[in-house]
Coordinates of C-alpha atoms and ligand atoms in Angstrom, one line a residue:
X20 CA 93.5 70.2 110.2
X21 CA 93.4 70.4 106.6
X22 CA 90.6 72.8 105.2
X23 CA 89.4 73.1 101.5
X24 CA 87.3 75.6 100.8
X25 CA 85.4 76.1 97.5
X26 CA 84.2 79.9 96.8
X27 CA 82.5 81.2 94.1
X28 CA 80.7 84.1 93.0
X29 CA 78.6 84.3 95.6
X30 CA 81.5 85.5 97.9
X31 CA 81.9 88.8 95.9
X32 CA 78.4 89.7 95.6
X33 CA 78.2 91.9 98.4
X34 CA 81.7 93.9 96.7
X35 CA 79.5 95.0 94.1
X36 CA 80.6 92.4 91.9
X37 CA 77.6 90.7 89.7
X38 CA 77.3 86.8 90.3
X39 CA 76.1 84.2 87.1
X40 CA 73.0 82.6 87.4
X41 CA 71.3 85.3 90.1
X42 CA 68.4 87.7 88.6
X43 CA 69.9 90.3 87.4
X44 CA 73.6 87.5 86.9
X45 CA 75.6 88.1 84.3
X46 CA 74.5 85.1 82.7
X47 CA 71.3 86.3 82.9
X48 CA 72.1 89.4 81.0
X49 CA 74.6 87.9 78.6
X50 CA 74.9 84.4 77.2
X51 CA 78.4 82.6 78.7
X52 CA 78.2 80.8 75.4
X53 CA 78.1 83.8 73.3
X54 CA 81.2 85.4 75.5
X55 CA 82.6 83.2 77.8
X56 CA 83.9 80.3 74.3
X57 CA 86.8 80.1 72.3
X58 CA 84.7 79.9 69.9
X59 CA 83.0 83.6 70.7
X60 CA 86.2 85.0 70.7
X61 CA 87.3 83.6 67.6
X62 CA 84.3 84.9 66.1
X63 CA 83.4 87.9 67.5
X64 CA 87.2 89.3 69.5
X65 CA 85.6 92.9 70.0
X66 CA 82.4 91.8 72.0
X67 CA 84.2 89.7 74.4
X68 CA 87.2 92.0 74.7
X69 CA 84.6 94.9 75.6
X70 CA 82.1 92.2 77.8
X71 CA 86.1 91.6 80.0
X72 CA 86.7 95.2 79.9
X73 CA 83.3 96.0 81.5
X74 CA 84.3 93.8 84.2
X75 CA 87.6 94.0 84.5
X76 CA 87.2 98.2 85.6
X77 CA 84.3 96.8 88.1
X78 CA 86.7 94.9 89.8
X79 CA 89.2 97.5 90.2
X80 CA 86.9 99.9 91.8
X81 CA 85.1 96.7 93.8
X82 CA 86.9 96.4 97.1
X83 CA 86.9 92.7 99.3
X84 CA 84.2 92.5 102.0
X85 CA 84.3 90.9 105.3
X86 CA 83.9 87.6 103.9
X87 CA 86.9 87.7 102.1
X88 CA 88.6 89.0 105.5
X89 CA 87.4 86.5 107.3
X90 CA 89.3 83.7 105.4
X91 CA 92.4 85.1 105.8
X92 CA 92.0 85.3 109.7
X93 CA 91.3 81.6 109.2
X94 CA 94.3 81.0 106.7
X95 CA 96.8 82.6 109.3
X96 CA 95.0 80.9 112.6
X97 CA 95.4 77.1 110.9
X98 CA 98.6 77.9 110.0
X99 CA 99.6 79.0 113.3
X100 CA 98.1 75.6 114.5
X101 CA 100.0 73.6 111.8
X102 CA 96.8 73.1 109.8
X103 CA 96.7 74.6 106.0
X104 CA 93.8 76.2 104.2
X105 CA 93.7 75.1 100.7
X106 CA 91.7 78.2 98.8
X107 CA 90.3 77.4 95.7
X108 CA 88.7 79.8 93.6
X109 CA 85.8 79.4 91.0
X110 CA 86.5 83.5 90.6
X111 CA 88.3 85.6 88.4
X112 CA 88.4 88.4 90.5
X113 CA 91.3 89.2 92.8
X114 CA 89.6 90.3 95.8
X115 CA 90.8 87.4 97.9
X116 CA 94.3 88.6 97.3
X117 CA 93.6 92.1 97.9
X118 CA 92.0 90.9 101.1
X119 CA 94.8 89.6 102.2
X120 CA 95.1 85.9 100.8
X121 CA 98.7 84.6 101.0
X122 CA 97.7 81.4 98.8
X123 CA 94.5 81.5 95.9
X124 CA 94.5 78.9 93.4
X125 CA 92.5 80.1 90.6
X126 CA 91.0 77.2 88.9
X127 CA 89.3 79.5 86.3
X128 CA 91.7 81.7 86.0
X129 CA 92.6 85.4 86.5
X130 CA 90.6 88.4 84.7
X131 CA 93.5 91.1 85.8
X132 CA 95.9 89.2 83.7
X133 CA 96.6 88.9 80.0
X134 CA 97.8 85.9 78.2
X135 CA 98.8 85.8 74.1
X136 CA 97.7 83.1 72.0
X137 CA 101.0 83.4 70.0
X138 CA 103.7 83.2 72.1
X139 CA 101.8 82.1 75.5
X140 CA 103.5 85.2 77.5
X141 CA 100.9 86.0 80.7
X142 CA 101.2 89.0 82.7
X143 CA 99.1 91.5 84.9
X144 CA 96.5 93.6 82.5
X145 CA 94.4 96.0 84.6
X146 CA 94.0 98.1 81.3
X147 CA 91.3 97.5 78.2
X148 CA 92.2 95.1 76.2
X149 CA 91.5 95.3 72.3
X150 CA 92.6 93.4 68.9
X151 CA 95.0 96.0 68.1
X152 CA 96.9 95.7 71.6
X153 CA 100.3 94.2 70.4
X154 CA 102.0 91.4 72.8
X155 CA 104.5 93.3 74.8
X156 CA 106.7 90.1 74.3
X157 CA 106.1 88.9 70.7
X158 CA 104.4 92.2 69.0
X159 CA 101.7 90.0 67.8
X160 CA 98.2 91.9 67.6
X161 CA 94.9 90.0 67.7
X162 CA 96.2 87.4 69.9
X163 CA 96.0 88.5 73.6
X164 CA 93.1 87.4 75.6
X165 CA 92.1 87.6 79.3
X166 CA 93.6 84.8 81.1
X167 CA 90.9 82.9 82.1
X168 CA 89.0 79.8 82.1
X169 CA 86.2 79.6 79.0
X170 CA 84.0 77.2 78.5
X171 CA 84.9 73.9 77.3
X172 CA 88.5 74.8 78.2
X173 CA 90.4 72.6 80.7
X174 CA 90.5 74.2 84.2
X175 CA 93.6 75.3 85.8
X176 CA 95.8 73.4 89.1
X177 CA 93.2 70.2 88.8
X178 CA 95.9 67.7 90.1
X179 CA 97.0 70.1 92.5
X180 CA 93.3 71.0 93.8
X181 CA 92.8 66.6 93.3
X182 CA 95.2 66.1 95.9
X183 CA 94.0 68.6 98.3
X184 CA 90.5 67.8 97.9
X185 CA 91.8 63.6 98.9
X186 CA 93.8 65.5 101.8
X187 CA 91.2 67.3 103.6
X188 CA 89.3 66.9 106.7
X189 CA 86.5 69.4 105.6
X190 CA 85.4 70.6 102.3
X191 CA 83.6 74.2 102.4
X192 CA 82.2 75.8 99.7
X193 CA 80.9 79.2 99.9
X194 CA 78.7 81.4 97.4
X195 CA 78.5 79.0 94.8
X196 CA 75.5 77.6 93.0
X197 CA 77.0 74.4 91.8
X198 CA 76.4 74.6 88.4
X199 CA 79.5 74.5 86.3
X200 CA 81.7 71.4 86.6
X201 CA 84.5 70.3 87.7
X202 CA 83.8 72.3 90.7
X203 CA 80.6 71.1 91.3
X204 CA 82.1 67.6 91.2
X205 CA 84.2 68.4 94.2
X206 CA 81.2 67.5 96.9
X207 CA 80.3 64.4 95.9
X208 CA 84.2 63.3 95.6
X209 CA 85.5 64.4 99.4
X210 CA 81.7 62.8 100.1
X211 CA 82.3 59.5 98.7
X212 CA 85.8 59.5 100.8
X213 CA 83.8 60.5 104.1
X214 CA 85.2 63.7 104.0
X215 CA 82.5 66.3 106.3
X216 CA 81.1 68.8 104.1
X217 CA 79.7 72.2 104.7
X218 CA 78.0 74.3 102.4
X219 CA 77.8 78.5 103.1
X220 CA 75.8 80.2 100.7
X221 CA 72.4 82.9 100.5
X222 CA 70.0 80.1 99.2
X223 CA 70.5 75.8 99.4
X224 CA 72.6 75.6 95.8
X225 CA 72.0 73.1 93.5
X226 CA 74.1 70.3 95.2
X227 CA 72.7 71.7 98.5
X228 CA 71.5 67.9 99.1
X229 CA 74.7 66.7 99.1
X230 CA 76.3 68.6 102.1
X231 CA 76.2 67.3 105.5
X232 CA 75.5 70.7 107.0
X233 CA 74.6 74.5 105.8
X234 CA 74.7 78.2 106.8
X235 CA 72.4 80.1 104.8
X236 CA 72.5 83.9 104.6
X237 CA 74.8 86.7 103.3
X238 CA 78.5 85.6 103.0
X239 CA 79.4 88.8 105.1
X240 CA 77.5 87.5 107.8
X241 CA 78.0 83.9 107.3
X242 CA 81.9 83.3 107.0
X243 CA 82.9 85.8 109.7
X244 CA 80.2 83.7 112.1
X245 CA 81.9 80.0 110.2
X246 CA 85.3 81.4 111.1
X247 CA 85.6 83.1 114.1
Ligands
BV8_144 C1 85.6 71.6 81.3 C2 85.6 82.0 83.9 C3 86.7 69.7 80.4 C4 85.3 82.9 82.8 C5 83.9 80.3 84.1 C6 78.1 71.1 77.7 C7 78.9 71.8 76.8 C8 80.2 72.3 77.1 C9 80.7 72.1 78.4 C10 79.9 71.4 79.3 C11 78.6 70.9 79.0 N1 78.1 70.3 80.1 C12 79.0 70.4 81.1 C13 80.1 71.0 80.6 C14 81.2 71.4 81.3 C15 81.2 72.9 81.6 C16 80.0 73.1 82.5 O1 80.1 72.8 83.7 N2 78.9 73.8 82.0 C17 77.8 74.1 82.8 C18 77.2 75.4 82.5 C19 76.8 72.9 82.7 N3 82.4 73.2 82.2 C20 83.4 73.5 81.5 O2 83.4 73.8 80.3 C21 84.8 73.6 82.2 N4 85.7 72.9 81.5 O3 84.6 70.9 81.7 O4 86.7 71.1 80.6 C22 87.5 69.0 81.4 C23 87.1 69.0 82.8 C24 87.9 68.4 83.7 C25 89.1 67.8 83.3 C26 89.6 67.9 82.0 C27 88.7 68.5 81.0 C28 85.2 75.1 82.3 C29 84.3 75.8 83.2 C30 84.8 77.2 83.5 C31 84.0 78.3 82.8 N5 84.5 79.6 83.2 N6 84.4 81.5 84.5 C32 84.5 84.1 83.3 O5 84.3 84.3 84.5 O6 84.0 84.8 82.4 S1 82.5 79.7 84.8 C33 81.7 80.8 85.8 O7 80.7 80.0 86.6 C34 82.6 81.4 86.9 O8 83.9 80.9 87.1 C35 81.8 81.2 88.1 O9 82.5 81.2 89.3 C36 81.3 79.8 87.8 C37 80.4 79.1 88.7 O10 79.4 80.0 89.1 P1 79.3 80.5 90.6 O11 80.6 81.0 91.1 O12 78.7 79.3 91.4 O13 78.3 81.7 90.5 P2 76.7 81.6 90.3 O14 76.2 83.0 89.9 O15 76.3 80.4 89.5 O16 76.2 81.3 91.8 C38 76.4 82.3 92.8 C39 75.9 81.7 94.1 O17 76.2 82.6 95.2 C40 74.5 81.4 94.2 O18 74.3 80.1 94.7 C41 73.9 82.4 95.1 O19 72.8 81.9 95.9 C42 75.0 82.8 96.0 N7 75.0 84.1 96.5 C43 74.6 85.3 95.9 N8 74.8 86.3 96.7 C44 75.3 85.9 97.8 C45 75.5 84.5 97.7 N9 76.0 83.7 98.7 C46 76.4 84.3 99.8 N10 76.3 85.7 100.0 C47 75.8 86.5 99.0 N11 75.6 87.8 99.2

């Protein structure tokens, strides 16, 4: 049994961690095209240093919850069966890993690591981040920005996630409102392959209508009672 699942912010709402498009979402608060661009960091480096920083120390004090937990039960159960859960992740946080996770593909990359736009180095960056931090590998200041995904930037592992999402025999996707693409794309391809589809999530999401069943209520609740 091959299993993608699909999570999203939803998943690390109940850690403390702020979803998007929620009231009170980060999106709400700040606009993703002002922060979340090249082109905003280009232009204004200090704001979205300080908007990554902000999030980057709610993450470390943020712990995972039993949704988190409960995928990893299911990672190490299909595994023991001979099946494999492919994990993709629409998150930036690292609370699947600190769950437990042996295997997270990132497909917007990873807010506790640092990459620099001079010499391409990556590595793990709990700390602040400013314009004056120099690369530890090239010196270079004013180039090193989180290592994620921005808008109107290519996601990360898409061939690798394509040929999972044409392997499986379920696609799950949990806490996500299926609003930012490619992800959201990901239904309606396992759909038009017959793949089943199952959507977990607090509320129907905006490509509710395209899975063939739902659980609807906090992922703590939800994903333990999907899994176990
Ligand atoms: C791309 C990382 C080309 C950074 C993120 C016009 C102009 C420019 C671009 C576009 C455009 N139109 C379309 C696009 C493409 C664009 C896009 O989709 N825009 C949207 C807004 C229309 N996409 C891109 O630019 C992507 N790149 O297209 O490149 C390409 C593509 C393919 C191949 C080659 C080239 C890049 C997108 C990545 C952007 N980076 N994050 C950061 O985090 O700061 S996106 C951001 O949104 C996060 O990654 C987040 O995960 C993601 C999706 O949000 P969700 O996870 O779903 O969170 P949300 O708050 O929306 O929903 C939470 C859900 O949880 C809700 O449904 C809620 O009900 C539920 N929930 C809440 N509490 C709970 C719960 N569920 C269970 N339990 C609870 N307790």
């Amino acid at each position: 049994m091959n299993l993608f699942v699909l999570t999203g912010a939803g998943i690390s709402a109940e850690s403390g961690l702020g979803t998007f498009r929620d009231p009170g979402g980060l999106w709400r608060r700040f606009d993703p095209m002002r922060l979340a661009t090249p082109e905003a960091f280009a232009a204004e480096p200090d704001e979205v240093h300080a908007f990554y920083n902000l999030r980057r120390r709610g993450v470390r004090e943020a712990a995972p919850n039993a949704a988190h937990a409960a995928l990893v039960r299911l990672e190490a159960g299909l595994a023991a069966r001979g099946g494999h859960l492919f994990l993709c992740t629409q998150n930036v946080d690292d609370l699947h890993e600190r769950a437990g996770a042996r295997a997270v593909t990132h497909m917007h990359g990873e807010l506790m690591r640092v990459r620099c736009t001079a010499c391409g180095e990556g590595r793990p960056w709990p700390e602040d981040l400013s314009v004056e931090t120099a690369c530890p590998s090239c010196g270079r200041r004013g180039g090193m920005r989180p290592d994620v995904v921005w808008f109107g930037e290519v996601p990360l592992h898409l061939d690798a996630i394509a040929d999972a999402l044409d392997e499986a025999d379920l696609f799950v996707a949990i806490g996500t409102s299926g609003a930012v693409y490619p992800a959201a794309g990901f239904v309606a391809r396992v759909r038009g392959a017959g793949i089943p589809t199952h959507e977990i999530n607090l509320a129907p999401s905006d490509t509710a209508g395209l899975f063939d069943a739902a659980t609807y209520g906090p992922a703590t609740r939800a994903v333990p009672a999907f899994v176990d």
